[in-house]
């Protein structure tokens, strides 16, 4: 008989029964162990997912779509007291009410506004008297009242810094044909080799050119170049490159003729159309001092010529570095249309007669100074100087004698300009006299 038979229909045997009981007992014990393990795992999970989250994460229970969700407000931050705090020093000028000392609501702080102002008005040249906060043309503005350090009462002016952008702001600039953004782009594009990291622009009214954008190119705290452009056309009117004097030789590398050729080529390359000019001034300007000379620059002044006669105002100035041969300065003024010049008529009045006419007119202003009058220059010019924005009519610019002179009073006072008299080239009448004491 087989010992492993499982046939229960066979006659009862005590030994077989005993074996069956042991097998069933072992099976029950295994089932209990498995169920116990499952129960322990459930208890551990319940503890793990209880209301106390582990550090670094937050358990969010699932919510049905019908349950309103309430997001609890974050606990109030506990601010530790700060010890040894140094109070912000007073700015040294009057601060009006409402001027923010800290950035707020998209606006810069007063300290940042001062930094922006100083880019155009450095502390060694201009003093800040006061600041107020105001609104104009949709701009929130810091309005700084400033005055030249060397100035006095009556020399004050107000300059604005936009509180949102931190840029200079001037009334009228929002309607300029060339916007502030375009002016920045033009200034940076014209001088790409400088690689500036900041371009600042400021809208202003030039007494000769009218509306302009003055611009400054900088790298860090170093000013690389400043200049101006026409606010209508975007054409560059002036620029001056910053050239460090350190490390330069004492004598020029380029001579006067070489520098003059460079200046002439620059005008030809950077102007459109014919610009008849006559070189009237060429000079070398050394840098440094007599004890410590440094090679400087050459300056060339070209005066516009029309119908054989020079104009009083239009022309170019070009400055050339005497060491590198680079153009480091430029000034262009071309204000008069050709149709505005009067028909050319040869003069019938001599320079001597023109001088006599001016001296007589000056005697009517200051009789006691007539004997000390000294004629400085006499030349025939187109009298085309005029206020910016004035449209000159066809044939309105006359050809006249310009007589420049001084006297004892003017020579004794360096702040007084030389006097000027304009004389009709045919009649000898003094048409204009600028003679101030």
Short mmCIF file of C-alpha atoms in Angstrom, two decimals:
data_model
loop_
_atom_site.label_atom_id
_atom_site.label_comp_id
_atom_site.label_asym_id
_atom_site.label_seq_id
_atom_site.Cartn_x
_atom_site.Cartn_y
_atom_site.Cartn_z
CA UNK A 1 0.00 0.00 0.00
CA UNK A 2 1.34 3.32 -1.00
CA UNK A 3 2.42 5.54 1.96
CA UNK A 4 1.46 8.80 0.21
CA UNK A 5 -2.07 7.86 -0.77
CA UNK A 6 -4.70 10.53 -0.03
CA UNK A 7 -7.75 8.21 -0.55
CA UNK A 8 -10.23 8.86 2.27
CA UNK A 9 -12.60 6.09 1.16
CA UNK A 10 -10.19 3.54 2.50
CA UNK A 11 -10.66 2.09 5.95
CA UNK A 12 -9.86 4.44 8.83
CA UNK A 13 -6.22 4.29 10.02
CA UNK A 14 -5.12 6.23 13.09
CA UNK A 15 -1.67 7.15 11.72
CA UNK A 16 -3.11 8.62 8.54
CA UNK A 17 -5.54 10.73 10.55
CA UNK A 18 -2.70 12.11 12.64
CA UNK A 19 -0.84 13.18 9.53
CA UNK A 20 -3.91 14.93 8.12
CA UNK A 21 -4.40 16.90 11.29
CA UNK A 22 -0.81 18.14 11.24
CA UNK A 23 -1.07 19.23 7.62
CA UNK A 24 -4.31 21.21 8.26
CA UNK A 25 -2.78 22.88 11.32
CA UNK A 26 0.23 24.06 9.33
CA UNK A 27 -2.07 25.52 6.66
CA UNK A 28 -4.10 27.45 9.26
CA UNK A 29 -0.91 28.90 10.77
CA UNK A 30 0.30 30.12 7.36
CA UNK A 31 -3.07 31.78 6.65
CA UNK A 32 -2.99 33.55 10.04
CA UNK A 33 0.56 34.81 9.42
CA UNK A 34 -0.42 36.24 6.03
CA UNK A 35 -3.52 37.96 7.42
CA UNK A 36 -1.52 39.36 10.32
CA UNK A 37 1.06 40.82 7.96
CA UNK A 38 -1.64 42.51 5.88
CA UNK A 39 -3.23 43.99 8.99
CA UNK A 40 0.09 45.36 10.24
CA UNK A 41 0.76 46.94 6.83
CA UNK A 42 -2.65 48.67 6.93
CA UNK A 43 -1.97 50.09 10.40
CA UNK A 44 1.47 51.37 9.33
CA UNK A 45 -0.01 53.11 6.29
CA UNK A 46 -2.66 54.76 8.43
CA UNK A 47 0.00 56.13 10.73
CA UNK A 48 2.17 57.22 7.84
CA UNK A 49 -0.62 59.19 6.18
CA UNK A 50 -1.95 60.78 9.36
CA UNK A 51 -2.36 64.58 9.74
CA UNK A 52 1.30 65.25 10.67
CA UNK A 53 3.26 65.62 7.39
CA UNK A 54 6.89 64.72 7.05
CA UNK A 55 9.29 67.68 6.74
CA UNK A 56 9.67 68.96 3.19
CA UNK A 57 6.27 68.00 1.78
CA UNK A 58 2.57 68.49 2.53
CA UNK A 59 -0.12 65.86 2.17
CA UNK A 60 -3.23 67.16 0.46
CA UNK A 61 -6.32 64.93 0.92
CA UNK A 62 -8.43 64.22 -2.13
CA UNK A 63 -11.58 66.34 -2.37
CA UNK A 64 -14.73 65.66 -4.31
CA UNK A 65 -15.66 68.20 -6.98
CA UNK A 66 -18.64 69.32 -4.90
CA UNK A 67 -16.63 70.23 -1.83
CA UNK A 68 -15.68 73.91 -1.42
CA UNK A 69 -11.92 74.35 -1.19
CA UNK A 70 -10.62 76.81 1.37
CA UNK A 71 -6.97 77.70 1.08
CA UNK A 72 -5.66 78.74 4.49
CA UNK A 73 -3.67 81.94 4.69
CA UNK A 74 0.03 81.44 5.32
CA UNK A 75 1.09 82.04 8.89
CA UNK A 76 2.32 85.52 9.64
CA UNK A 77 6.05 85.80 9.25
CA UNK A 78 8.01 86.35 12.37
CA UNK A 79 10.41 89.27 11.88
CA UNK A 80 13.49 89.11 14.00
CA UNK A 81 14.68 92.44 15.32
CA UNK A 82 17.70 93.83 13.42
CA UNK A 83 20.40 95.15 15.65
CA UNK A 84 23.05 97.80 14.96
CA UNK A 85 21.13 99.39 12.04
CA UNK A 86 22.72 102.56 10.65
CA UNK A 87 20.11 105.15 9.69
CA UNK A 88 20.10 106.35 6.06
CA UNK A 89 21.95 109.67 6.00
CA UNK A 90 20.07 112.80 5.04
CA UNK A 91 20.43 113.47 1.29
CA UNK A 92 21.76 117.02 1.76
CA UNK A 93 18.83 118.71 0.00
CA UNK A 94 15.15 119.40 0.68
CA UNK A 95 12.91 116.37 0.08
CA UNK A 96 9.27 117.13 -0.60
CA UNK A 97 6.31 115.15 0.80
CA UNK A 98 5.53 111.84 -0.85
CA UNK A 99 9.00 111.29 -2.30
CA UNK A 100 9.66 107.54 -1.84
CA UNK A 101 12.85 106.58 -0.06
CA UNK A 102 12.34 102.95 -1.11
CA UNK A 103 11.17 101.38 -4.41
CA UNK A 104 7.40 100.95 -4.43
CA UNK A 105 4.57 100.19 -6.88
CA UNK A 106 6.90 99.88 -9.84
CA UNK A 107 8.74 103.15 -9.07
CA UNK A 108 12.40 103.58 -8.25
CA UNK A 109 13.67 104.99 -4.99
CA UNK A 110 14.99 108.50 -4.41
CA UNK A 111 18.55 107.16 -4.23
CA UNK A 112 18.17 105.52 -7.68
CA UNK A 113 16.70 108.74 -9.07
CA UNK A 114 19.72 110.68 -7.83
CA UNK A 115 22.02 108.18 -9.56
CA UNK A 116 20.09 108.67 -12.81
CA UNK A 117 20.27 112.46 -12.49
CA UNK A 118 24.01 112.40 -11.85
CA UNK A 119 24.65 110.72 -15.19
CA UNK A 120 23.85 114.04 -16.87
CA UNK A 121 24.54 116.43 -14.00
CA UNK A 122 27.61 115.25 -12.04
CA UNK A 123 28.00 116.28 -8.41
CA UNK A 124 31.24 118.15 -9.06
CA UNK A 125 29.38 120.46 -11.47
CA UNK A 126 25.80 120.68 -10.16
CA UNK A 127 24.26 120.90 -6.69
CA UNK A 128 20.82 119.49 -5.89
CA UNK A 129 18.70 121.98 -3.96
CA UNK A 130 15.43 120.07 -3.62
CA UNK A 131 13.29 117.26 -5.01
CA UNK A 132 9.53 116.74 -5.29
CA UNK A 133 7.29 114.03 -6.71
CA UNK A 134 4.73 115.08 -9.31
CA UNK A 135 2.67 113.78 -12.22
CA UNK A 136 2.88 115.20 -15.74
CA UNK A 137 1.62 113.84 -19.07
CA UNK A 138 0.91 110.47 -17.50
CA UNK A 139 4.39 110.18 -15.94
CA UNK A 140 5.24 110.05 -12.24
CA UNK A 141 8.33 112.22 -11.95
CA UNK A 142 11.08 113.14 -9.53
CA UNK A 143 11.56 116.87 -10.07
CA UNK A 144 15.04 117.97 -9.02
CA UNK A 145 15.87 121.65 -8.64
CA UNK A 146 19.57 121.97 -9.45
CA UNK A 147 22.11 124.76 -9.81
CA UNK A 148 25.66 124.90 -11.16
CA UNK A 149 28.20 124.70 -8.36
CA UNK A 150 29.75 127.91 -9.67
CA UNK A 151 26.36 129.60 -10.08
CA UNK A 152 24.24 131.70 -7.81
CA UNK A 153 20.64 132.68 -7.20
CA UNK A 154 18.69 132.73 -10.43
CA UNK A 155 20.73 129.96 -12.07
CA UNK A 156 18.38 127.21 -10.89
CA UNK A 157 16.67 124.78 -13.25
CA UNK A 158 14.38 121.76 -12.83
CA UNK A 159 15.27 118.36 -14.24
CA UNK A 160 12.93 115.37 -14.22
CA UNK A 161 13.60 111.65 -13.75
CA UNK A 162 10.80 109.25 -14.69
CA UNK A 163 9.97 107.27 -11.55
CA UNK A 164 8.99 104.17 -13.52
CA UNK A 165 11.84 103.92 -16.03
CA UNK A 166 14.60 105.73 -14.14
CA UNK A 167 15.32 107.73 -17.30
CA UNK A 168 15.59 111.46 -17.86
CA UNK A 169 12.29 113.02 -18.95
CA UNK A 170 11.64 116.42 -20.53
CA UNK A 171 8.27 117.98 -21.44
CA UNK A 172 7.64 117.50 -25.16
CA UNK A 173 9.74 114.39 -25.65
CA UNK A 174 6.70 112.11 -25.93
CA UNK A 175 5.75 113.82 -29.22
CA UNK A 176 9.28 113.91 -30.65
CA UNK A 177 9.52 112.39 -34.19
CA UNK A 178 12.52 110.40 -32.92
CA UNK A 179 11.51 108.64 -29.71
CA UNK A 180 13.76 108.04 -26.71
CA UNK A 181 14.05 104.37 -27.63
CA UNK A 182 14.98 105.19 -31.22
CA UNK A 183 17.54 107.74 -30.04
CA UNK A 184 19.18 105.09 -27.86
CA UNK A 185 19.29 102.64 -30.76
CA UNK A 186 20.80 105.20 -33.14
CA UNK A 187 23.46 106.31 -30.67
CA UNK A 188 24.51 102.74 -29.93
CA UNK A 189 24.50 101.76 -33.62
CA UNK A 190 26.62 104.66 -34.85
CA UNK A 191 29.46 103.83 -32.45
CA UNK A 192 29.39 100.01 -32.26
CA UNK A 193 33.14 99.61 -31.67
CA UNK A 194 32.82 101.22 -28.23
CA UNK A 195 30.68 98.33 -26.92
CA UNK A 196 28.81 100.44 -24.34
CA UNK A 197 26.78 98.66 -21.68
CA UNK A 198 24.55 101.71 -21.14
CA UNK A 199 23.18 104.41 -23.42
CA UNK A 200 21.51 107.39 -21.75
CA UNK A 201 19.51 109.99 -23.70
CA UNK A 202 18.04 113.32 -22.68
CA UNK A 203 15.66 115.48 -24.71
CA UNK A 204 16.54 119.17 -24.75
CA UNK A 205 16.23 122.44 -26.65
CA UNK A 206 19.58 123.51 -28.10
CA UNK A 207 19.90 127.29 -28.63
CA UNK A 208 21.40 126.73 -32.10
CA UNK A 209 19.89 123.45 -33.29
CA UNK A 210 16.49 123.37 -31.66
CA UNK A 211 15.12 120.03 -30.43
CA UNK A 212 17.83 117.43 -29.91
CA UNK A 213 18.55 114.20 -28.08
CA UNK A 214 21.74 114.49 -26.03
CA UNK A 215 23.26 111.05 -25.50
CA UNK A 216 26.00 109.45 -23.42
CA UNK A 217 27.60 106.05 -23.98
CA UNK A 218 29.11 104.43 -20.90
CA UNK A 219 30.78 101.25 -19.74
CA UNK A 220 30.37 100.73 -16.02
CA UNK A 221 31.21 104.07 -14.42
CA UNK A 222 33.35 105.20 -17.36
CA UNK A 223 31.91 107.65 -19.89
CA UNK A 224 33.02 106.62 -23.36
CA UNK A 225 31.40 109.29 -25.52
CA UNK A 226 28.80 112.05 -25.42
CA UNK A 227 27.01 113.78 -28.24
CA UNK A 228 23.71 114.96 -29.68
CA UNK A 229 21.39 114.14 -32.55
CA UNK A 230 18.58 115.96 -34.33
CA UNK A 231 15.28 114.99 -32.69
CA UNK A 232 13.47 115.15 -36.05
CA UNK A 233 15.85 113.36 -38.42
CA UNK A 234 18.03 111.35 -36.03
CA UNK A 235 21.18 112.72 -37.69
CA UNK A 236 24.27 112.97 -35.49
CA UNK A 237 25.04 116.64 -34.83
CA UNK A 238 27.92 116.45 -32.36
CA UNK A 239 30.06 113.95 -30.51
CA UNK A 240 33.14 113.94 -28.29
CA UNK A 241 35.09 110.77 -27.55
CA UNK A 242 36.67 110.34 -24.13
CA UNK A 243 40.42 109.72 -24.56
CA UNK A 244 42.52 109.02 -21.45
CA UNK A 245 45.67 111.11 -21.26
CA UNK A 246 47.59 108.47 -19.32
CA UNK A 247 50.25 106.69 -21.32
CA UNK A 248 50.29 109.12 -24.23
CA UNK A 249 53.58 110.45 -25.62
CA UNK A 250 54.57 114.06 -25.19
CA UNK A 251 54.69 114.87 -28.92
CA UNK A 252 52.20 114.10 -31.73
CA UNK A 253 52.52 111.03 -33.91
CA UNK A 254 50.53 112.61 -36.78
CA UNK A 255 51.45 115.99 -38.23
CA UNK A 256 49.05 118.81 -39.10
CA UNK A 257 48.69 117.94 -42.79
CA UNK A 258 48.00 114.28 -42.08
CA UNK A 259 45.34 115.20 -39.54
CA UNK A 260 43.79 117.68 -41.98
CA UNK A 261 43.50 114.97 -44.64
CA UNK A 262 41.77 112.72 -42.09
CA UNK A 263 39.31 115.48 -41.17
CA UNK A 264 38.48 116.26 -44.79
CA UNK A 265 37.87 112.59 -45.58
CA UNK A 266 35.62 112.25 -42.53
CA UNK A 267 33.37 115.09 -43.72
CA UNK A 268 33.16 113.60 -47.21
CA UNK A 269 32.35 110.13 -45.89
CA UNK A 270 29.74 111.21 -43.34
CA UNK A 271 27.71 113.84 -45.23
CA UNK A 272 25.24 113.45 -48.07
CA UNK A 273 25.45 115.68 -51.12
CA UNK A 274 27.75 118.59 -51.89
CA UNK A 275 28.81 120.71 -48.92
CA UNK A 276 31.01 123.54 -50.20
CA UNK A 277 33.17 124.66 -47.29
CA UNK A 278 36.33 126.60 -46.69
CA UNK A 279 38.91 125.66 -44.03
CA UNK A 280 39.12 128.74 -41.84
CA UNK A 281 40.86 127.45 -38.69
CA UNK A 282 43.45 124.68 -38.22
CA UNK A 283 45.35 124.44 -34.97
CA UNK A 284 47.04 122.02 -32.62
CA UNK A 285 45.89 121.88 -29.00
CA UNK A 286 48.30 120.12 -26.63
CA UNK A 287 47.07 118.34 -23.53
CA UNK A 288 48.68 118.20 -20.12
CA UNK A 289 50.73 121.09 -18.75
CA UNK A 290 53.93 122.86 -19.66
CA UNK A 291 55.74 120.86 -16.99
CA UNK A 292 54.12 117.58 -18.06
CA UNK A 293 53.19 117.85 -21.76
CA UNK A 294 50.95 115.28 -23.43
CA UNK A 295 50.22 114.97 -27.14
CA UNK A 296 46.74 116.36 -27.75
CA UNK A 297 44.49 116.96 -30.77
CA UNK A 298 44.18 118.91 -34.00
CA UNK A 299 41.05 121.02 -34.55
CA UNK A 300 39.78 122.04 -37.97
CA UNK A 301 36.92 124.47 -38.57
CA UNK A 302 35.23 124.55 -41.95
CA UNK A 303 32.85 127.39 -42.81
CA UNK A 304 30.07 126.95 -45.33
CA UNK A 305 30.47 128.85 -48.60
CA UNK A 306 27.55 130.08 -50.68
CA UNK A 307 27.99 131.98 -53.93
CA UNK A 308 31.62 132.67 -53.05
CA UNK A 309 31.01 134.10 -49.56
CA UNK A 310 31.15 132.33 -46.18
CA UNK A 311 28.19 132.06 -43.84
CA UNK A 312 28.27 133.37 -40.29
CA UNK A 313 27.19 130.12 -38.68
CA UNK A 314 26.94 126.96 -40.83
CA UNK A 315 29.84 124.55 -41.13
CA UNK A 316 31.80 121.75 -39.47
CA UNK A 317 34.37 121.23 -36.73
CA UNK A 318 36.46 118.06 -36.69
CA UNK A 319 38.94 117.08 -33.96
CA UNK A 320 41.63 114.49 -34.75
CA UNK A 321 43.69 112.63 -32.13
CA UNK A 322 47.34 113.56 -32.66
CA UNK A 323 48.47 110.10 -31.51
CA UNK A 324 45.99 107.63 -33.04
CA UNK A 325 44.75 109.69 -36.00
CA UNK A 326 41.18 108.89 -34.93
CA UNK A 327 38.37 111.45 -35.23
CA UNK A 328 37.51 112.15 -31.59
CA UNK A 329 35.28 115.21 -31.96
CA UNK A 330 32.68 116.45 -34.43
CA UNK A 331 30.26 119.37 -34.67
CA UNK A 332 27.97 119.99 -37.61
CA UNK A 333 25.62 122.95 -38.07
CA UNK A 334 23.80 123.38 -41.38
CA UNK A 335 20.67 125.42 -40.79
CA UNK A 336 20.02 127.53 -43.91
CA UNK A 337 18.41 126.33 -47.14
CA UNK A 338 19.99 127.60 -50.37
CA UNK A 339 16.81 129.43 -51.37
CA UNK A 340 17.00 131.59 -48.23
CA UNK A 341 20.10 133.49 -49.39
CA UNK A 342 19.49 136.84 -51.04
CA UNK A 343 20.64 137.59 -54.57
CA UNK A 344 24.37 138.17 -54.56
CA UNK A 345 25.42 141.79 -55.02
CA UNK A 346 29.05 142.86 -54.85
CA UNK A 347 29.95 145.24 -52.01
CA UNK A 348 30.42 148.94 -52.70
CA UNK A 349 31.56 149.65 -49.14
CA UNK A 350 35.18 149.07 -48.08
CA UNK A 351 36.23 147.41 -44.85
CA UNK A 352 37.59 150.76 -43.59
CA UNK A 353 34.22 152.46 -44.14
CA UNK A 354 32.45 149.58 -42.41
CA UNK A 355 34.76 149.94 -39.38
CA UNK A 356 34.20 153.67 -39.16
CA UNK A 357 30.42 153.19 -39.28
CA UNK A 358 30.52 150.71 -36.41
CA UNK A 359 32.77 152.93 -34.24
CA UNK A 360 30.36 155.83 -34.69
CA UNK A 361 27.40 153.65 -33.73
CA UNK A 362 29.29 152.38 -30.67
CA UNK A 363 30.01 155.96 -29.63
CA UNK A 364 26.27 156.53 -29.35
CA UNK A 365 26.05 153.65 -26.87
CA UNK A 366 29.15 154.41 -24.79
CA UNK A 367 30.69 157.78 -25.71
CA UNK A 368 33.49 157.50 -23.16
CA UNK A 369 34.83 154.26 -24.68
CA UNK A 370 35.18 155.34 -28.30
CA UNK A 371 38.87 156.22 -28.02
CA UNK A 372 39.76 152.72 -26.70
CA UNK A 373 37.88 150.76 -29.39
CA UNK A 374 40.04 148.23 -31.22
CA UNK A 375 38.86 146.48 -34.42
CA UNK A 376 39.49 142.74 -34.19
CA UNK A 377 38.14 141.57 -37.56
CA UNK A 378 36.20 142.71 -40.61
CA UNK A 379 34.76 140.31 -43.17
CA UNK A 380 31.82 139.97 -45.54
CA UNK A 381 29.48 137.17 -44.45
CA UNK A 382 25.98 135.87 -44.99
CA UNK A 383 24.15 136.88 -41.83
CA UNK A 384 22.33 133.57 -41.43
CA UNK A 385 22.34 133.17 -37.63
CA UNK A 386 18.75 132.78 -36.46
CA UNK A 387 16.76 131.23 -33.59
CA UNK A 388 15.99 127.51 -34.06
CA UNK A 389 12.56 126.68 -35.38
CA UNK A 390 12.32 129.85 -37.48
CA UNK A 391 11.62 129.19 -41.16
CA UNK A 392 13.77 131.54 -43.21
CA UNK A 393 11.93 133.02 -46.16
CA UNK A 394 13.36 132.86 -49.68
CA UNK A 395 15.92 135.61 -50.23
CA UNK A 396 15.82 136.73 -46.58
CA UNK A 397 19.50 136.14 -45.66
CA UNK A 398 21.55 139.28 -46.46
CA UNK A 399 25.23 139.64 -47.29
CA UNK A 400 26.87 142.15 -44.90
CA UNK A 401 30.07 143.36 -43.31
CA UNK A 402 30.65 141.83 -39.88
CA UNK A 403 32.90 143.98 -37.68
CA UNK A 404 34.15 142.54 -34.37
CA UNK A 405 35.70 144.92 -31.81
CA UNK A 406 36.43 145.50 -28.13
CA UNK A 407 37.38 148.36 -25.80
CA UNK A 408 39.07 148.91 -22.44
CA UNK A 409 36.02 147.81 -20.46
CA UNK A 410 35.57 144.58 -22.43
CA UNK A 411 39.29 143.77 -22.28
CA UNK A 412 39.28 144.22 -18.51
CA UNK A 413 36.32 141.87 -17.97
CA UNK A 414 36.81 138.32 -19.28
CA UNK A 415 33.10 137.55 -18.87
CA UNK A 416 32.15 140.13 -21.52
CA UNK A 417 32.09 138.94 -25.14
CA UNK A 418 33.63 140.95 -27.96
CA UNK A 419 31.20 143.42 -29.55
CA UNK A 420 29.79 142.89 -33.05
CA UNK A 421 28.40 145.30 -35.62
CA UNK A 422 26.69 144.40 -38.92
CA UNK A 423 26.87 146.90 -41.80
CA UNK A 424 24.96 146.98 -45.09
CA UNK A 425 27.55 146.35 -47.85
CA UNK A 426 26.06 149.00 -50.14
CA UNK A 427 24.54 151.75 -47.97
CA UNK A 428 26.95 151.66 -44.99
CA UNK A 429 24.07 151.61 -42.50
CA UNK A 430 24.71 149.74 -39.25
CA UNK A 431 21.84 147.23 -39.21
CA UNK A 432 22.69 145.52 -35.90
CA UNK A 433 24.99 146.26 -32.96
CA UNK A 434 25.77 143.94 -30.03
CA UNK A 435 27.84 146.06 -27.62
CA UNK A 436 27.57 145.18 -23.93
CA UNK A 437 29.39 146.50 -20.87
#
